[in-house]
Amino acid sequence: MKTITFITGNKHKLNEIINIIGDNSMFQIVHRKIDLPEYQGDLEFIVEEKCKSAIRIVNGPVLVEDTSLNITALKGLPGPYIKWFMDAIGAEGLPRIIKDWNDKTATAICMMAFMEHIDGPVHIFRGMIDGKIVHPRGRLDFGWDPCFQPNGYQQTYGEMDYSLKNTISHRFICTTKLKEFLLNYSFN
Amino acid sequence: MKTITFITGNKHKLNEIINIIGDNSMFQIVHRKIDLPEYQGDLEFIVEEKCKSAIRIVNGPVLVEDTSLNITALKGLPGPYIKWFMDAIGAEGLPRIIKDWNDKTATAICMMAFMEHIDGPVHIFRGMIDGKIVHPRGRLDFGWDPCFQPNGYQQTYGEMDYSLKNTISHRFICTTKLKEFLLNYSFN
């Protein structure tokens, strides 16, 4: 069985991915916390460079993830910089920065990048879900979850049972694509 | 006379620096436009890494610059990500993102990094000026200049004559420190 090292320090993300990937006889996900520098730029560039940095350290199959919250009123920002905004202004602050706009829509995006070999290709996966930014409701322990209400639901991510969130989220969609890819992938 | 390559594609920044550095017999500033990737993180880290990337390409004395607009209400953001915000929401959008806060204060920061040799130290310089974010007034051709009114002035950067701006700005303060350093620096 092949081992894929998922680089994260975030238990929530790890648990979401392990729940979705589930048991299989082909590969297992382990995790390792490494502080990888991240570039500024578009999400695809950021996750690709992060993956290349990770494999230079891990020197084996590696998986990285990056999340973006694209607010329509801000033409896609904070986007990949959302984590800095959450650190600075928190869930309470997020609806405030767009208070002066009527359009409250946003898109949550999860990007993952997988490499098996340091000189091999980078495989990139994307999961997206549309929704809107609301005043925080629900659990405050996972970034912007309480501020994001996916279209078609009356609950924010922060109000949903994990069992529901983990079957609809941007990370679920992305991880599902990754899983399909890996189940058909020939490890060397 | 030594040549220092300033990496920028921005004519305004180049002119500001050349105006401030002025004529001297020790060194001259030339410029070159190279798209250097920039990391996310604090401004000192970003400018240091940018300088190291630049010298690997230029292979000679190199100068890089990075600007940050730290809005107090947003606990220092957009900070180094201000250029992405200007691209997205423009000068009109900047006061809107903090409309819901009473505190309109902000600090403009210029950081420069200079290296002579690829294996030598990185010298970092900082210039800061406090002010406030206002609805845009004046020239709209240089990023957030029309939105930033320095303390003690009734004009925004965008309303000031360049001759005034270039003797008070965050970039002026930083460039002055750089100039003092370079005039006492022994090039190898």
CSV table of C-alpha atoms in Angstrom, one decimal:
chain,number,residue,atom,x,y,z
A,1,MET,CA,0.0,0.0,0.0
A,2,LYS,CA,1.3,3.4,-1.0
A,3,THR,CA,1.6,6.2,1.5
A,4,ILE,CA,0.7,9.8,0.6
A,5,THR,CA,1.8,12.5,3.0
A,6,PHE,CA,-0.8,15.3,3.3
A,7,ILE,CA,0.8,18.5,4.5
A,8,THR,CA,-1.4,20.2,7.0
A,9,GLY,CA,-1.4,21.4,10.6
A,10,ASN,CA,-5.2,21.6,10.5
A,11,LYS,CA,-7.0,18.6,12.1
A,12,HIS,CA,-10.3,19.6,10.6
A,13,LYS,CA,-8.9,19.5,7.1
A,14,LEU,CA,-7.2,16.2,7.8
A,15,ASN,CA,-10.4,14.6,9.2
A,16,GLU,CA,-12.5,15.9,6.3
A,17,ILE,CA,-10.1,14.3,3.8
A,18,ILE,CA,-9.7,11.0,5.7
A,19,ASN,CA,-13.5,10.7,6.0
A,20,ILE,CA,-14.0,11.3,2.3
A,21,ILE,CA,-11.1,9.2,1.0
A,22,GLY,CA,-12.2,6.4,3.3
A,23,ASP,CA,-10.7,2.9,3.4
A,24,ASN,CA,-9.2,1.4,0.3
A,25,SER,CA,-6.4,-1.0,-0.4
A,26,MET,CA,-4.4,1.2,-2.7
A,27,PHE,CA,-3.1,4.0,-0.6
A,28,GLN,CA,-3.2,5.6,2.8
A,29,ILE,CA,-3.1,9.2,3.8
A,30,VAL,CA,-0.7,10.2,6.6
A,31,HIS,CA,-0.2,13.8,7.6
A,32,ARG,CA,2.8,15.9,8.5
A,33,LYS,CA,2.9,19.5,9.7
A,34,ILE,CA,5.4,21.5,7.7
A,35,ASP,CA,5.3,25.3,7.4
A,36,LEU,CA,5.6,25.8,3.6
A,37,PRO,CA,6.0,29.3,2.3
A,38,GLU,CA,3.2,30.3,0.0
A,39,TYR,CA,3.4,32.6,-3.0
A,40,GLN,CA,1.0,35.4,-3.9
A,41,GLY,CA,-0.9,34.9,-7.1
A,42,ASP,CA,-3.7,32.8,-8.5
A,43,LEU,CA,-4.8,29.7,-6.6
A,44,GLU,CA,-3.6,27.2,-9.1
A,45,PHE,CA,-0.1,28.8,-9.1
A,46,ILE,CA,0.0,28.9,-5.3
A,47,VAL,CA,-1.0,25.2,-4.8
A,48,GLU,CA,1.4,24.0,-7.5
A,49,GLU,CA,4.4,25.8,-6.0
A,50,LYS,CA,3.4,24.6,-2.6
A,51,CYS,CA,3.3,21.0,-3.8
A,52,LYS,CA,6.8,21.4,-5.4
A,53,SER,CA,8.1,22.8,-2.1
A,54,ALA,CA,6.6,20.0,-0.2
A,55,ILE,CA,8.0,17.1,-2.3
A,56,ARG,CA,11.5,18.6,-1.9
A,57,ILE,CA,11.1,18.0,1.9
A,58,VAL,CA,9.0,14.8,2.0
A,59,ASN,CA,10.7,13.2,-1.0
A,60,GLY,CA,7.8,10.9,-1.6
A,61,PRO,CA,4.1,11.1,-2.7
A,62,VAL,CA,2.7,14.3,-1.3
A,63,LEU,CA,-0.6,16.1,-1.2
A,64,VAL,CA,-1.2,19.8,-0.4
A,65,GLU,CA,-4.3,21.8,-0.2
A,66,ASP,CA,-5.2,25.4,-0.4
A,67,THR,CA,-8.5,27.1,0.2
A,68,SER,CA,-9.8,30.4,-1.3
A,69,LEU,CA,-12.9,32.4,-0.5
A,70,ASN,CA,-13.8,34.5,-3.5
A,71,ILE,CA,-16.2,37.3,-2.6
A,72,THR,CA,-18.0,38.5,-5.7
A,73,ALA,CA,-18.3,42.2,-4.5
A,74,LEU,CA,-14.5,42.2,-4.0
A,75,LYS,CA,-13.9,40.7,-7.5
A,76,GLY,CA,-12.7,37.5,-6.0
A,77,LEU,CA,-10.8,38.7,-3.0
A,78,PRO,CA,-9.8,38.0,-0.3
A,79,GLY,CA,-9.4,34.8,-2.3
A,80,PRO,CA,-6.2,32.9,-1.3
A,81,TYR,CA,-5.5,35.6,1.3
A,82,ILE,CA,-8.6,34.7,3.3
A,83,LYS,CA,-6.6,33.1,6.1
A,84,TRP,CA,-4.8,36.4,6.8
A,85,PHE,CA,-8.2,38.1,6.9
A,86,MET,CA,-9.6,35.6,9.3
A,87,ASP,CA,-6.5,35.9,11.5
A,88,ALA,CA,-6.9,39.7,11.5
A,89,ILE,CA,-10.7,40.4,11.6
A,90,GLY,CA,-12.2,37.0,12.3
A,91,ALA,CA,-15.6,35.7,11.4
A,92,GLU,CA,-17.3,38.9,12.7
A,93,GLY,CA,-15.3,41.0,10.4
A,94,LEU,CA,-16.0,39.2,7.2
A,95,PRO,CA,-19.5,40.5,6.5
A,96,ARG,CA,-18.4,43.9,7.6
A,97,ILE,CA,-15.9,44.4,4.8
A,98,ILE,CA,-18.7,43.9,2.3
A,99,LYS,CA,-21.4,45.7,4.2
A,100,ASP,CA,-21.5,48.5,1.6
A,101,TRP,CA,-22.2,46.1,-1.2
A,102,ASN,CA,-25.6,44.6,-1.9
A,103,ASP,CA,-24.1,41.5,-3.5
A,104,LYS,CA,-23.2,39.1,-0.7
A,105,THR,CA,-22.4,36.1,-3.0
A,106,ALA,CA,-19.1,34.2,-2.7
A,107,THR,CA,-17.5,31.0,-3.9
A,108,ALA,CA,-15.6,28.6,-1.8
A,109,ILE,CA,-12.8,26.9,-3.6
A,110,CYS,CA,-10.6,24.0,-2.6
A,111,MET,CA,-7.5,23.2,-4.6
A,112,MET,CA,-5.4,20.2,-4.1
A,113,ALA,CA,-2.1,19.3,-5.7
A,114,PHE,CA,-0.6,15.8,-5.7
A,115,MET,CA,2.9,14.7,-6.9
A,116,GLU,CA,4.4,11.3,-6.7
A,117,HIS,CA,7.9,12.1,-7.8
A,118,ILE,CA,10.0,15.2,-7.5
A,119,ASP,CA,10.6,15.3,-11.3
A,120,GLY,CA,7.1,14.2,-12.2
A,121,PRO,CA,3.9,16.1,-13.1
A,122,VAL,CA,1.8,18.1,-10.6
A,123,HIS,CA,-1.8,16.9,-10.6
A,124,ILE,CA,-4.2,19.6,-9.6
A,125,PHE,CA,-7.8,19.2,-8.5
A,126,ARG,CA,-10.5,21.9,-7.8
A,127,GLY,CA,-13.8,21.8,-5.9
A,128,MET,CA,-16.1,24.9,-5.9
A,129,ILE,CA,-19.4,25.7,-4.2
A,130,ASP,CA,-21.4,28.9,-4.5
A,131,GLY,CA,-23.0,30.6,-1.5
A,132,LYS,CA,-23.2,33.8,0.3
A,133,ILE,CA,-21.5,35.6,3.2
A,134,VAL,CA,-23.7,36.0,6.3
A,135,HIS,CA,-23.2,37.2,9.8
A,136,PRO,CA,-21.6,34.3,11.7
A,137,ARG,CA,-23.9,31.5,12.9
A,138,GLY,CA,-22.8,28.2,14.4
A,139,ARG,CA,-19.4,26.8,15.4
A,140,LEU,CA,-16.7,29.5,15.4
A,141,ASP,CA,-13.8,27.0,15.5
A,142,PHE,CA,-13.1,26.6,11.8
A,143,GLY,CA,-12.2,29.9,10.1
A,144,TRP,CA,-15.0,31.3,7.9
A,145,ASP,CA,-17.3,28.3,8.2
A,146,PRO,CA,-19.9,30.3,10.3
A,147,CYS,CA,-20.0,33.1,7.7
A,148,PHE,CA,-20.6,30.9,4.6
A,149,GLN,CA,-24.1,29.7,3.7
A,150,PRO,CA,-24.0,27.4,0.6
A,151,ASN,CA,-26.7,28.0,-2.0
A,152,GLY,CA,-29.7,25.7,-1.4
A,153,TYR,CA,-29.2,25.5,2.4
A,154,GLN,CA,-30.5,27.5,5.2
A,155,GLN,CA,-27.5,26.6,7.4
A,156,THR,CA,-24.0,27.9,7.3
A,157,TYR,CA,-21.1,25.5,7.2
A,158,GLY,CA,-20.7,26.3,10.9
A,159,GLU,CA,-24.2,25.2,11.7
A,160,MET,CA,-24.2,22.0,9.7
A,161,ASP,CA,-23.4,18.6,11.1
A,162,TYR,CA,-20.0,17.6,9.9
A,163,SER,CA,-21.7,14.6,8.3
A,164,LEU,CA,-23.7,16.9,6.1
A,165,LYS,CA,-20.9,19.4,5.5
A,166,ASN,CA,-18.5,16.7,4.5
A,167,THR,CA,-20.8,15.5,1.7
A,168,ILE,CA,-21.4,18.9,0.1
A,169,SER,CA,-18.4,21.1,0.7
A,170,HIS,CA,-15.9,22.5,-1.7
A,171,ARG,CA,-13.4,20.3,0.0
A,172,PHE,CA,-15.7,17.3,-0.5
A,173,ILE,CA,-16.0,18.0,-4.2
A,174,CYS,CA,-12.2,18.4,-4.6
A,175,THR,CA,-11.4,15.3,-2.5
A,176,THR,CA,-13.8,13.2,-4.5
A,177,LYS,CA,-12.0,14.2,-7.7
A,178,LEU,CA,-8.7,13.4,-6.0
A,179,LYS,CA,-10.0,10.0,-4.8
A,180,GLU,CA,-11.3,9.0,-8.3
A,181,PHE,CA,-7.9,10.0,-9.7
A,182,LEU,CA,-5.9,8.0,-7.2
A,183,LEU,CA,-8.0,4.9,-7.5
A,184,ASN,CA,-7.1,4.8,-11.2
A,185,TYR,CA,-3.5,5.9,-10.7
A,186,SER,CA,-0.5,3.6,-11.2
A,187,PHE,CA,2.1,4.4,-8.5
A,188,ASN,CA,5.6,3.6,-9.5
B,1,MET,CA,30.9,53.9,-10.5
B,2,LYS,CA,28.8,50.9,-9.3
B,3,THR,CA,25.5,50.0,-10.9
B,4,ILE,CA,22.6,48.9,-8.8
B,5,THR,CA,19.7,47.2,-10.7
B,6,PHE,CA,16.3,48.3,-9.3
B,7,ILE,CA,13.7,45.7,-10.2
B,8,THR,CA,10.5,47.4,-11.1
B,9,GLY,CA,8.0,47.8,-13.9
B,10,ASN,CA,6.6,50.9,-12.3
B,11,LYS,CA,7.8,54.1,-13.8
B,12,HIS,CA,6.4,56.2,-10.9
B,13,LYS,CA,8.4,54.2,-8.4
B,14,LEU,CA,11.6,54.4,-10.5
B,15,ASN,CA,11.2,58.2,-10.9
B,16,GLU,CA,10.6,58.7,-7.2
B,17,ILE,CA,13.7,56.8,-6.3
B,18,ILE,CA,15.9,58.4,-8.9
B,19,ASN,CA,14.7,61.9,-7.8
B,20,ILE,CA,15.5,61.1,-4.2
B,21,ILE,CA,18.8,59.3,-4.7
B,22,GLY,CA,19.9,62.1,-7.0
B,23,ASP,CA,23.3,62.5,-8.5
B,24,ASN,CA,26.3,61.1,-6.8
B,25,SER,CA,29.7,59.7,-7.9
B,26,MET,CA,29.4,56.4,-6.0
B,27,PHE,CA,26.7,54.5,-7.7
B,28,GLN,CA,23.9,54.7,-10.3
B,29,ILE,CA,20.5,53.1,-10.3
B,30,VAL,CA,19.3,51.4,-13.5
B,31,HIS,CA,16.1,49.5,-13.7
B,32,ARG,CA,15.0,46.2,-15.1
B,33,LYS,CA,11.5,44.7,-15.3
B,34,ILE,CA,11.5,41.2,-14.0
B,35,ASP,CA,8.3,39.4,-12.8
B,36,LEU,CA,9.5,38.0,-9.5
B,37,PRO,CA,7.2,35.7,-7.6
B,38,GLU,CA,6.3,37.1,-4.1
B,39,TYR,CA,5.6,35.1,-1.0
B,40,GLN,CA,2.7,35.6,1.4
B,41,GLY,CA,3.8,36.6,4.9
B,42,ASP,CA,5.1,39.7,6.7
B,43,LEU,CA,6.6,42.5,4.6
B,44,GLU,CA,10.1,41.9,5.8
B,45,PHE,CA,10.0,38.3,4.8
B,46,ILE,CA,8.4,39.1,1.4
B,47,VAL,CA,11.0,41.8,0.5
B,48,GLU,CA,13.9,39.7,1.6
B,49,GLU,CA,12.9,36.6,-0.4
B,50,LYS,CA,12.2,38.9,-3.4
B,51,CYS,CA,15.7,40.3,-3.2
B,52,LYS,CA,17.2,36.8,-3.1
B,53,SER,CA,15.2,35.8,-6.1
B,54,ALA,CA,16.3,39.0,-8.0
B,55,ILE,CA,20.0,38.5,-7.4
B,56,ARG,CA,19.9,35.0,-8.7
B,57,ILE,CA,18.7,36.5,-12.0
B,58,VAL,CA,20.7,39.8,-12.1
B,59,ASN,CA,23.9,38.4,-10.6
B,60,GLY,CA,25.0,41.8,-9.4
B,61,PRO,CA,24.0,44.5,-6.9
B,62,VAL,CA,20.2,44.5,-6.8
B,63,LEU,CA,17.5,46.6,-5.2
B,64,VAL,CA,13.8,45.6,-4.7
B,65,GLU,CA,10.9,47.4,-3.1
B,66,ASP,CA,7.6,46.4,-1.7
B,67,THR,CA,4.8,48.5,-0.5
B,68,SER,CA,2.2,47.8,2.1
B,69,LEU,CA,-0.9,49.7,3.1
B,70,ASN,CA,-1.8,48.7,6.7
B,71,ILE,CA,-5.4,49.7,7.6
B,72,THR,CA,-5.9,49.8,11.4
B,73,ALA,CA,-9.5,48.7,11.3
B,74,LEU,CA,-8.4,45.6,9.4
B,75,LYS,CA,-5.6,44.9,11.8
B,76,GLY,CA,-2.9,45.7,9.2
B,77,LEU,CA,-4.6,44.3,6.1
B,78,PRO,CA,-4.6,44.5,3.1
B,79,GLY,CA,-1.0,45.1,4.0
B,80,PRO,CA,1.3,43.6,1.4
B,81,TYR,CA,-1.8,42.3,-0.6
B,82,ILE,CA,-2.9,45.9,-1.3
B,83,LYS,CA,-1.9,45.6,-5.0
B,84,TRP,CA,-4.4,42.8,-5.5
B,85,PHE,CA,-7.1,44.8,-3.8
B,86,MET,CA,-6.4,47.8,-6.0
B,87,ASP,CA,-6.5,45.6,-9.1
B,88,ALA,CA,-9.8,44.2,-7.9
B,89,ILE,CA,-11.8,47.0,-6.4
B,90,GLY,CA,-9.7,50.1,-7.2
B,91,ALA,CA,-9.4,53.4,-5.4
B,92,GLU,CA,-13.2,53.7,-5.1
B,93,GLY,CA,-13.4,50.4,-3.3
B,94,LEU,CA,-10.8,51.0,-0.7
B,95,PRO,CA,-12.9,53.3,1.6
B,96,ARG,CA,-15.9,51.0,1.1
B,97,ILE,CA,-14.3,48.0,2.7
B,98,ILE,CA,-13.8,49.9,5.9
B,99,LYS,CA,-17.1,51.9,5.8
B,100,ASP,CA,-18.5,50.0,8.7
B,101,TRP,CA,-15.5,51.0,11.0
B,102,ASN,CA,-15.1,54.5,12.6
B,103,ASP,CA,-11.3,54.2,12.6
B,104,LYS,CA,-10.1,55.2,9.2
B,105,THR,CA,-6.4,55.4,10.1
B,106,ALA,CA,-3.8,53.6,8.0
B,107,THR,CA,0.0,53.3,7.7
B,108,ALA,CA,1.8,53.4,4.4
B,109,ILE,CA,5.0,51.3,4.5
B,110,CYS,CA,7.8,51.0,2.0
B,111,MET,CA,10.4,48.3,2.4
B,112,MET,CA,13.5,48.0,0.3
B,113,ALA,CA,16.1,45.3,0.2
B,114,PHE,CA,19.6,45.5,-1.2
B,115,MET,CA,22.1,42.8,-1.9
B,116,GLU,CA,25.5,43.2,-3.5
B,117,HIS,CA,26.5,39.5,-3.7
B,118,ILE,CA,24.4,36.4,-4.0
B,119,ASP,CA,26.1,35.0,-0.9
B,120,GLY,CA,26.2,38.2,1.0
B,121,PRO,CA,23.7,39.7,3.5
B,122,VAL,CA,20.4,41.3,2.6
B,123,HIS,CA,20.1,44.9,3.8
B,124,ILE,CA,16.6,46.0,4.6
B,125,PHE,CA,15.2,49.5,4.9
B,126,ARG,CA,11.8,50.7,6.0
B,127,GLY,CA,9.9,53.9,5.6
B,128,MET,CA,6.5,54.5,7.3
B,129,ILE,CA,4.0,57.3,7.4
B,130,ASP,CA,0.7,57.4,9.2
B,131,GLY,CA,-2.5,58.8,7.6
B,132,LYS,CA,-6.1,58.0,6.9
B,133,ILE,CA,-8.1,56.4,4.2
B,134,VAL,CA,-10.5,58.8,2.4
B,135,HIS,CA,-12.7,58.8,-0.6
B,136,PRO,CA,-10.4,59.2,-3.7
B,137,ARG,CA,-9.3,62.7,-4.5
B,138,GLY,CA,-6.7,63.7,-7.1
B,139,ARG,CA,-4.8,61.7,-9.7
B,140,LEU,CA,-6.1,58.2,-10.1
B,141,ASP,CA,-3.0,56.9,-11.9
B,142,PHE,CA,-1.0,55.5,-9.1
B,143,GLY,CA,-2.8,52.9,-7.1
B,144,TRP,CA,-4.1,54.0,-3.7
B,145,ASP,CA,-2.4,57.5,-3.8
B,146,PRO,CA,-5.8,59.3,-4.1
B,147,CYS,CA,-7.2,57.4,-1.0
B,148,PHE,CA,-4.3,58.1,1.4
B,149,GLN,CA,-4.1,61.4,3.2
B,150,PRO,CA,-1.0,61.6,5.4
B,151,ASN,CA,-1.3,63.1,8.9
B,152,GLY,CA,-0.7,66.8,9.0
B,153,TYR,CA,-1.8,67.4,5.4
B,154,GLN,CA,-5.1,68.3,3.9
B,155,GLN,CA,-4.2,66.7,0.5
B,156,THR,CA,-4.1,63.1,-0.4
B,157,TYR,CA,-0.9,61.7,-2.1
B,158,GLY,CA,-2.9,61.9,-5.3
B,159,GLU,CA,-3.6,65.6,-4.9
B,160,MET,CA,0.0,66.6,-4.0
B,161,ASP,CA,2.6,67.9,-6.4
B,162,TYR,CA,5.1,65.1,-6.9
B,163,SER,CA,7.7,67.5,-5.6
B,164,LEU,CA,5.9,67.6,-2.2
B,165,LYS,CA,5.0,63.9,-2.2
B,166,ASN,CA,8.5,62.9,-3.0
B,167,THR,CA,9.8,64.8,0.1
B,168,ILE,CA,7.4,63.3,2.7
B,169,SER,CA,6.3,59.9,1.5
B,170,HIS,CA,6.9,56.4,3.0
B,171,ARG,CA,9.0,55.8,-0.1
B,172,PHE,CA,11.0,59.0,0.5
B,173,ILE,CA,11.7,58.0,4.1
B,174,CYS,CA,12.8,54.6,3.0
B,175,THR,CA,14.9,55.8,0.0
B,176,THR,CA,16.6,58.4,2.3
B,177,LYS,CA,17.7,55.6,4.6
B,178,LEU,CA,18.9,53.5,1.6
B,179,LYS,CA,20.9,56.5,0.3
B,180,GLU,CA,22.6,57.2,3.6
B,181,PHE,CA,23.5,53.5,3.8
B,182,LEU,CA,24.8,53.4,0.2
B,183,LEU,CA,26.9,56.5,0.6
B,184,ASN,CA,28.8,54.8,3.4
B,185,TYR,CA,28.9,51.4,1.8
B,186,SER,CA,32.1,49.8,0.5
B,187,PHE,CA,31.3,48.0,-2.7
B,188,ASN,CA,33.5,45.0,-3.4
